[in-house]
Amino acid sequence: LGVAGMQTSAVANTHLAHQYSQAALLAQSIAENLRANPTAVAAGLYQHSAGSSIPPASKNCAASVCTPPELALWNLATWNAYLTGSNEAQKVSSEEHNAPGLASAKLSIICQESCDAHSIQLITVYWDARRNGATGIACDPSSLSDLICFRLAYAP
């Protein structure tokens, strides 16, 4: 029974490590988008709070040339479609998007202080790793009502 308990614990911890890896890849992906579109970053067009909706992109920037604001919206919509697995609902591209396995995932991108071209952007990926219906975004790992978080600071 002891070995079976250890194996169950090992599988659960391996799954959590996989989720953190997926969150890190997603955060890095959005940081690359920020790096590629400094005009929109300086204008605050990537700012997004957890839980707020991301509107569908009006233009597919993979297939045509976009302005910095169009590219920012397309980046966020594409990222959200990938995260939620709702490619068709977001109408962002024809490629397949597979959800990374992060239950009830959310994204926030905020400036740590005042927002300008040189501000540090804090990218946070939230998800319900425990699958207990948590919704809190305080990132307190000891709170069962808070989502698990991965944070990445992006400096232009």
Coordinates of N, CA, C and O in Angstrom, one line a residue, residues 14-147:
T14 N 4.1 14.7 -11.3 CA 4.5 14.7 -12.6 C 3.5 15.5 -13.5 O 3.9 16.3 -14.3
H15 N 2.2 15.3 -13.2 CA 1.2 16.0 -14.0 C 1.3 17.5 -13.7 O 1.2 18.4 -14.6
L16 N 1.5 17.9 -12.4 CA 1.6 19.3 -12.0 C 2.8 19.9 -12.7 O 2.8 21.0 -13.2
A17 N 3.9 19.2 -12.7 CA 5.1 19.7 -13.4 C 4.9 19.9 -14.9 O 5.3 20.9 -15.5
H18 N 4.1 19.0 -15.5 CA 3.8 19.2 -16.9 C 2.9 20.4 -17.1 O 3.2 21.2 -18.1
Q19 N 2.0 20.7 -16.2 CA 1.2 21.9 -16.3 C 2.0 23.1 -16.2 O 1.8 24.1 -16.9
Y20 N 3.0 23.1 -15.2 CA 3.9 24.3 -15.1 C 4.7 24.5 -16.4 O 4.9 25.6 -16.8
S21 N 5.1 23.4 -17.0 CA 5.9 23.5 -18.2 C 5.0 24.1 -19.3 O 5.5 25.0 -20.1
Q22 N 3.8 23.7 -19.4 CA 2.9 24.3 -20.4 C 2.6 25.7 -20.2 O 2.6 26.5 -21.1
A23 N 2.4 26.1 -18.9 CA 2.2 27.5 -18.6 C 3.4 28.4 -18.9 O 3.3 29.5 -19.4
A24 N 4.6 27.8 -18.7 CA 5.9 28.5 -19.0 C 6.0 28.7 -20.5 O 6.4 29.8 -21.0
L25 N 5.7 27.7 -21.3 CA 5.7 27.8 -22.7 C 4.7 28.9 -23.2 O 5.0 29.7 -24.1
L26 N 3.5 28.9 -22.7 CA 2.5 29.9 -23.1 C 2.9 31.3 -22.7 O 2.8 32.2 -23.5
A27 N 3.5 31.5 -21.5 CA 3.9 32.8 -21.1 C 5.1 33.3 -22.0 O 5.2 34.4 -22.4
Q28 N 6.0 32.4 -22.3 CA 7.1 32.7 -23.2 C 6.6 33.1 -24.6 O 7.1 34.0 -25.2
S29 N 5.6 32.4 -25.1 CA 5.0 32.7 -26.4 C 4.4 34.1 -26.4 O 4.7 34.8 -27.4
I30 N 3.7 34.5 -25.4 CA 3.2 35.9 -25.4 C 4.3 36.9 -25.2 O 4.2 38.0 -25.8
A31 N 5.3 36.6 -24.5 CA 6.5 37.5 -24.4 C 7.1 37.7 -25.7 O 7.5 38.8 -26.1
E32 N 7.2 36.6 -26.5 CA 7.8 36.8 -27.9 C 6.9 37.7 -28.7 O 7.4 38.5 -29.5
N33 N 5.6 37.6 -28.6 CA 4.6 38.5 -29.3 C 4.9 39.9 -28.8 O 4.8 40.8 -29.7
L34 N 5.1 40.2 -27.6 CA 5.3 41.5 -27.1 C 6.6 42.1 -27.7 O 6.7 43.2 -28.1
R35 N 7.6 41.2 -27.7 CA 8.9 41.6 -28.3 C 8.8 42.0 -29.7 O 9.5 42.9 -30.2
A36 N 7.9 41.3 -30.5 CA 7.8 41.6 -31.9 C 6.9 42.8 -32.2 O 6.9 43.2 -33.4
N37 N 6.2 43.3 -31.2 CA 5.3 44.4 -31.5 C 5.5 45.5 -30.5 O 4.6 45.8 -29.7
P38 N 6.6 46.2 -30.4 CA 6.9 47.2 -29.4 C 6.0 48.4 -29.5 O 5.7 49.0 -28.4
T39 N 5.5 48.8 -30.6 CA 4.6 49.9 -30.8 C 3.3 49.7 -30.0 O 2.9 50.5 -29.3
A40 N 2.8 48.5 -30.1 CA 1.5 48.1 -29.4 C 1.8 48.0 -27.9 O 0.9 48.4 -27.1
V41 N 3.0 47.5 -27.5 CA 3.3 47.4 -26.1 C 3.4 48.8 -25.5 O 2.8 49.0 -24.4
A42 N 4.0 49.7 -26.2 CA 4.2 51.1 -25.6 C 2.8 51.8 -25.5 O 2.6 52.6 -24.6
A43 N 1.9 51.4 -26.4 CA 0.5 52.0 -26.4 C -0.4 51.3 -25.4 O -1.5 51.6 -25.2
G44 N 0.1 50.2 -24.7 CA -0.7 49.5 -23.7 C -1.7 48.5 -24.3 O -2.7 48.1 -23.6
L45 N -1.6 48.2 -25.6 CA -2.6 47.4 -26.3 C -2.6 45.9 -25.9 O -3.5 45.2 -26.2
Y46 N -1.5 45.5 -25.2 CA -1.5 44.1 -24.7 C -2.0 43.9 -23.3 O -2.1 42.8 -22.8
Q47 N -2.3 45.0 -22.6 CA -2.8 45.0 -21.2 C -4.1 44.2 -21.2 O -5.0 44.5 -21.9
H48 N -4.1 43.2 -20.3 CA -5.3 42.4 -20.1 C -5.4 41.8 -18.7 O -4.4 41.3 -18.2
S49 N -6.5 42.0 -18.1 CA -6.7 41.4 -16.7 C -7.3 40.0 -16.8 O -8.1 39.7 -17.7
A50 N -7.0 39.2 -15.8 CA -7.5 37.9 -15.7 C -9.0 37.8 -15.7 O -9.6 38.6 -14.9
G51 N -9.5 37.0 -16.5 CA -11.0 36.8 -16.5 C -11.7 37.7 -17.4 O -12.9 37.5 -17.8
S52 N -11.1 38.8 -17.9 CA -11.8 39.7 -18.9 C -11.7 39.0 -20.2 O -10.8 38.3 -20.5
S53 N -12.8 39.2 -21.0 CA -12.8 38.5 -22.3 C -11.9 39.2 -23.3 O -11.6 40.4 -23.3
I54 N -11.4 38.4 -24.2 CA -10.6 38.8 -25.4 C -11.5 38.8 -26.6 O -12.0 37.7 -27.0
P55 N -11.7 39.9 -27.2 CA -12.5 39.9 -28.4 C -11.9 39.2 -29.6 O -10.7 39.0 -29.6
P56 N -12.7 38.6 -30.5 CA -12.1 38.0 -31.6 C -11.3 38.9 -32.5 O -11.6 40.1 -32.6
A57 N -10.3 38.4 -33.1 CA -9.5 39.3 -34.0 C -10.3 39.6 -35.2 O -11.0 38.8 -35.8
S58 N -10.1 40.9 -35.7 CA -10.8 41.3 -36.9 C -10.1 40.9 -38.2 O -10.7 41.0 -39.2
K59 N -8.8 40.6 -38.0 CA -8.0 40.3 -39.2 C -7.1 39.1 -38.8 O -6.5 39.0 -37.7
N60 N -6.8 38.2 -39.8 CA -5.9 37.1 -39.6 C -4.5 37.6 -40.0 O -4.2 37.7 -41.2
C61 N -3.7 37.9 -39.0 CA -2.3 38.5 -39.3 C -1.3 37.4 -39.8 O -0.2 37.8 -40.1
A62 N -1.7 36.2 -39.8 CA -0.8 35.1 -40.3 C -0.9 35.1 -41.9 O 0.0 34.7 -42.5
A63 N -2.1 35.7 -42.4 CA -2.3 35.6 -43.8 C -2.2 37.0 -44.5 O -2.2 37.1 -45.7
S64 N -2.2 38.1 -43.7 CA -2.1 39.4 -44.3 C -1.3 40.3 -43.4 O -1.0 40.0 -42.2
V65 N -0.9 41.5 -43.9 CA -0.2 42.5 -43.2 C -1.1 43.2 -42.2 O -2.2 43.6 -42.6
C66 N -0.7 43.4 -41.0 CA -1.5 44.0 -40.0 C -0.8 45.2 -39.4 O 0.4 45.3 -39.3
T67 N -1.6 46.2 -38.9 CA -1.1 47.3 -38.1 C -0.7 46.8 -36.7 O -1.2 45.7 -36.3
P68 N 0.1 47.5 -35.9 CA 0.4 47.1 -34.6 C -0.8 46.8 -33.7 O -0.9 45.8 -33.0
P69 N -1.9 47.7 -33.7 CA -3.1 47.3 -32.9 C -3.8 46.1 -33.4 O -4.2 45.3 -32.6
E70 N -3.8 45.8 -34.7 CA -4.4 44.6 -35.2 C -3.6 43.4 -34.8 O -4.2 42.4 -34.5
L71 N -2.3 43.5 -34.9 CA -1.4 42.4 -34.5 C -1.6 42.1 -33.0 O -1.6 40.9 -32.6
A72 N -1.7 43.1 -32.2 CA -1.8 42.9 -30.7 C -3.1 42.1 -30.5 O -3.1 41.1 -29.7
L73 N -4.2 42.5 -31.1 CA -5.5 41.8 -30.9 C -5.4 40.4 -31.4 O -5.9 39.5 -30.8
W74 N -4.8 40.2 -32.6 CA -4.7 38.9 -33.2 C -3.8 38.0 -32.3 O -4.2 36.9 -32.1
N75 N -2.7 38.6 -31.7 CA -1.9 37.8 -30.8 C -2.7 37.3 -29.6 O -2.6 36.1 -29.3
L76 N -3.4 38.2 -29.0 CA -4.2 37.9 -27.8 C -5.3 36.8 -28.1 O -5.5 35.9 -27.4
A77 N -6.0 37.1 -29.3 CA -7.0 36.1 -29.6 C -6.5 34.8 -30.0 O -7.1 33.8 -29.6
T78 N -5.4 34.7 -30.7 CA -4.7 33.5 -31.0 C -4.3 32.7 -29.8 O -4.5 31.5 -29.6
W79 N -3.7 33.4 -28.9 CA -3.2 32.9 -27.6 C -4.4 32.3 -26.8 O -4.4 31.2 -26.3
N80 N -5.5 33.1 -26.8 CA -6.7 32.7 -26.0 C -7.3 31.4 -26.7 O -7.7 30.5 -26.0
A81 N -7.3 31.4 -28.0 CA -7.9 30.3 -28.8 C -7.1 29.0 -28.5 O -7.6 27.9 -28.3
Y82 N -5.8 29.2 -28.5 CA -4.9 28.0 -28.1 C -5.2 27.5 -26.7 O -5.3 26.3 -26.5
L83 N -5.3 28.5 -25.8 CA -5.5 28.2 -24.4 C -6.8 27.4 -24.2 O -6.8 26.5 -23.4
T84 N -7.8 27.9 -24.8 CA -9.2 27.4 -24.5 C -9.5 26.3 -25.5 O -10.5 25.6 -25.3
G85 N -8.7 26.1 -26.6 CA -9.1 25.1 -27.6 C -10.3 25.6 -28.5 O -10.8 24.7 -29.2
S86 N -10.6 26.8 -28.5 CA -11.8 27.3 -29.2 C -11.4 28.1 -30.5 O -11.7 29.2 -30.7
N87 N -10.6 27.5 -31.3 CA -10.1 28.1 -32.5 C -11.2 28.7 -33.4 O -11.2 29.8 -33.9
E88 N -12.3 27.9 -33.6 CA -13.3 28.3 -34.5 C -14.1 29.5 -33.9 O -14.4 30.5 -34.6
A89 N -14.3 29.5 -32.6 CA -15.0 30.6 -31.9 C -14.2 31.9 -32.0 O -14.8 33.0 -32.1
Q90 N -12.9 31.9 -32.0 CA -12.1 33.1 -32.1 C -11.9 33.5 -33.5 O -11.4 34.6 -33.8
K91 N -12.1 32.7 -34.5 CA -11.9 33.0 -35.9 C -10.5 33.6 -36.2 O -10.4 34.6 -36.8
V92 N -9.4 33.0 -35.7 CA -8.1 33.5 -35.8 C -7.3 32.9 -36.9 O -6.5 33.6 -37.5
S93 N -7.4 31.7 -37.2 CA -6.6 31.1 -38.2 C -7.2 29.7 -38.6 O -8.0 29.2 -37.9
S94 N -6.6 29.1 -39.6 CA -7.1 27.8 -40.0 C -6.4 26.7 -39.4 O -6.7 25.5 -39.6
E95 N -5.3 27.0 -38.7 CA -4.5 25.9 -38.2 C -5.2 25.3 -36.9 O -5.9 26.0 -36.3
E96 N -4.9 24.1 -36.6 CA -5.4 23.4 -35.4 C -4.8 24.0 -34.1 O -3.6 24.2 -34.1
H97 N -5.6 24.2 -33.1 CA -5.1 24.6 -31.8 C -5.5 23.6 -30.8 O -6.7 23.3 -30.7
N98 N -4.6 23.1 -30.1 CA -4.9 22.1 -29.1 C -4.7 22.7 -27.7 O -3.7 23.3 -27.4
A99 N -5.7 22.6 -26.9 CA -5.6 23.1 -25.5 C -4.5 22.4 -24.8 O -4.3 21.2 -24.9
P100 N -3.7 23.2 -24.0 CA -2.5 22.6 -23.4 C -2.8 21.8 -22.1 O -1.9 21.4 -21.4
G101 N -4.1 21.6 -21.7 CA -4.4 20.9 -20.6 C -4.4 21.6 -19.3 O -4.2 21.1 -18.2
L102 N -4.6 22.9 -19.4 CA -4.7 23.8 -18.2 C -6.1 24.1 -17.9 O -6.7 25.0 -18.7
A103 N -6.8 23.5 -17.0 CA -8.2 23.7 -16.7 C -8.5 25.1 -16.3 O -7.8 25.7 -15.4
S104 N -9.6 25.6 -16.8 CA -10.0 27.0 -16.4 C -8.9 28.0 -16.5 O -8.8 28.9 -15.7
A105 N -8.1 27.9 -17.6 CA -7.0 28.8 -17.7 C -7.4 30.3 -18.0 O -8.3 30.5 -18.7
K106 N -6.6 31.2 -17.5 CA -6.8 32.6 -17.7 C -5.4 33.2 -17.9 O -4.4 32.7 -17.6
L107 N -5.4 34.4 -18.5 CA -4.2 35.2 -18.7 C -4.3 36.6 -18.2 O -5.4 37.2 -18.3
S108 N -3.3 37.1 -17.7 CA -3.2 38.6 -17.5 C -1.9 39.1 -17.9 O -0.8 38.4 -17.8
I109 N -1.9 40.3 -18.4 CA -0.6 41.0 -18.8 C -0.8 42.4 -18.2 O -1.7 43.2 -18.6
I110 N 0.0 42.8 -17.2 CA -0.1 44.1 -16.6 C 1.3 44.7 -16.5 O 2.3 44.1 -16.4
C111 N 1.3 46.1 -16.5 CA 2.5 46.8 -16.2 C 2.7 46.8 -14.7 O 1.7 47.0 -13.9
Q112 N 3.9 46.6 -14.3 CA 4.2 46.6 -12.8 C 4.0 48.0 -12.2 O 3.6 48.1 -11.1
E113 N 4.3 49.0 -13.0 CA 4.1 50.4 -12.5 C 3.4 51.1 -13.6 O 2.5 50.6 -14.1
S114 N 3.9 52.3 -13.9 CA 3.2 53.1 -15.0 C 3.6 52.4 -16.3 O 4.6 51.8 -16.5
C115 N 2.6 52.4 -17.3 CA 2.8 51.8 -18.5 C 3.4 52.7 -19.6 O 2.9 53.7 -19.9
D116 N 4.6 52.4 -20.0 CA 5.2 53.1 -21.2 C 6.1 52.1 -21.9 O 6.1 50.9 -21.7
A117 N 6.9 52.6 -22.9 CA 7.7 51.8 -23.8 C 8.7 51.0 -23.0 O 9.2 50.0 -23.5
H118 N 9.1 51.4 -21.8 CA 10.2 50.7 -21.0 C 9.6 50.0 -19.8 O 10.4 49.6 -19.0
S119 N 8.3 49.9 -19.7 CA 7.8 49.2 -18.5 C 7.9 47.7 -18.5 O 7.9 47.1 -19.5
I120 N 8.1 47.2 -17.3 CA 8.2 45.7 -17.2 C 6.7 45.2 -17.2 O 5.9 45.7 -16.5
Q121 N 6.5 44.3 -18.1 CA 5.1 43.7 -18.2 C 5.1 42.4 -17.4 O 6.0 41.5 -17.6
L122 N 4.2 42.2 -16.6 CA 4.0 40.9 -15.8 C 3.0 40.0 -16.5 O 1.8 40.4 -16.5
I123 N 3.5 38.9 -17.0 CA 2.6 38.0 -17.7 C 2.3 36.9 -16.7 O 3.2 36.3 -16.2
T124 N 1.0 36.6 -16.5 CA 0.6 35.6 -15.5 C -0.4 34.6 -16.2 O -1.3 35.1 -16.8
V125 N -0.1 33.3 -16.1 CA -1.0 32.3 -16.5 C -1.6 31.7 -15.3 O -0.8 31.3 -14.4
Y126 N -2.9 31.6 -15.2 CA -3.6 31.0 -14.1 C -4.3 29.8 -14.6 O -4.8 29.7 -15.7
W127 N -4.4 28.7 -13.7 CA -5.2 27.6 -14.1 C -5.6 26.8 -12.8 O -5.0 27.0 -11.7
D128 N -6.6 26.0 -12.9 CA -7.2 25.2 -11.8 C -6.5 23.9 -11.8 O -7.1 22.9 -12.2
A129 N -5.3 23.8 -11.3 CA -4.6 22.5 -11.2 C -5.2 21.5 -10.4 O -5.1 20.3 -10.7
R130 N -5.9 21.9 -9.4 CA -6.6 20.9 -8.5 C -7.9 20.5 -9.0 O -8.5 19.5 -8.5
R131 N -8.4 21.2 -10.0 CA -9.8 20.9 -10.6 C -10.8 20.9 -9.5 O -11.7 20.0 -9.5
N132 N -10.8 21.9 -8.7 CA -11.8 22.0 -7.6 C -12.7 23.2 -7.8 O -13.5 23.5 -6.9
G133 N -12.7 23.8 -8.9 CA -13.5 25.0 -9.2 C -13.0 26.3 -8.6 O -13.7 27.3 -8.5
A134 N -11.7 26.3 -8.3 CA -11.1 27.5 -7.8 C -11.2 28.6 -8.8 O -11.1 28.4 -10.0
T135 N -11.3 29.9 -8.3 CA -11.5 31.0 -9.2 C -10.6 32.2 -8.7 O -10.4 33.2 -9.5
G136 N -10.0 32.1 -7.6 CA -9.2 33.3 -7.0 C -7.9 33.5 -7.8 O -7.3 32.5 -8.3
I137 N -7.5 34.7 -7.9 CA -6.3 35.1 -8.7 C -5.2 35.7 -7.8 O -4.4 36.4 -8.3
A138 N -5.3 35.4 -6.5 CA -4.2 35.9 -5.6 C -2.9 35.1 -5.7 O -1.9 35.5 -5.1
C139 N -3.0 34.0 -6.3 CA -1.8 33.1 -6.5 C -1.2 32.6 -5.2 O 0.0 32.4 -5.1
D140 N -2.1 32.3 -4.2 CA -1.6 31.8 -3.0 C -1.7 30.2 -3.1 O -2.8 29.7 -3.1
P141 N -0.5 29.6 -3.2 CA -0.6 28.1 -3.3 C -1.2 27.4 -2.2 O -1.6 26.2 -2.3
S142 N -1.3 28.0 -1.0 CA -1.9 27.3 0.1 C -3.4 27.4 0.2 O -4.1 26.8 0.9
S143 N -3.9 28.3 -0.6 CA -5.4 28.5 -0.7 C -6.0 27.6 -1.7 O -5.7 27.7 -2.9
L144 N -7.0 26.9 -1.3 CA -7.7 26.0 -2.2 C -8.7 26.7 -3.1 O -9.1 26.2 -4.1
S145 N -9.0 28.0 -2.8 CA -9.8 28.8 -3.7 C -9.1 29.6 -4.7 O -9.7 30.2 -5.6
D146 N -7.8 29.6 -4.7 CA -7.0 30.3 -5.6 C -6.5 29.4 -6.7 O -6.1 28.2 -6.5
L147 N -6.4 29.9 -7.9 CA -5.9 29.2 -9.1 C -4.3 29.1 -8.9 O -3.7 30.0 -8.2

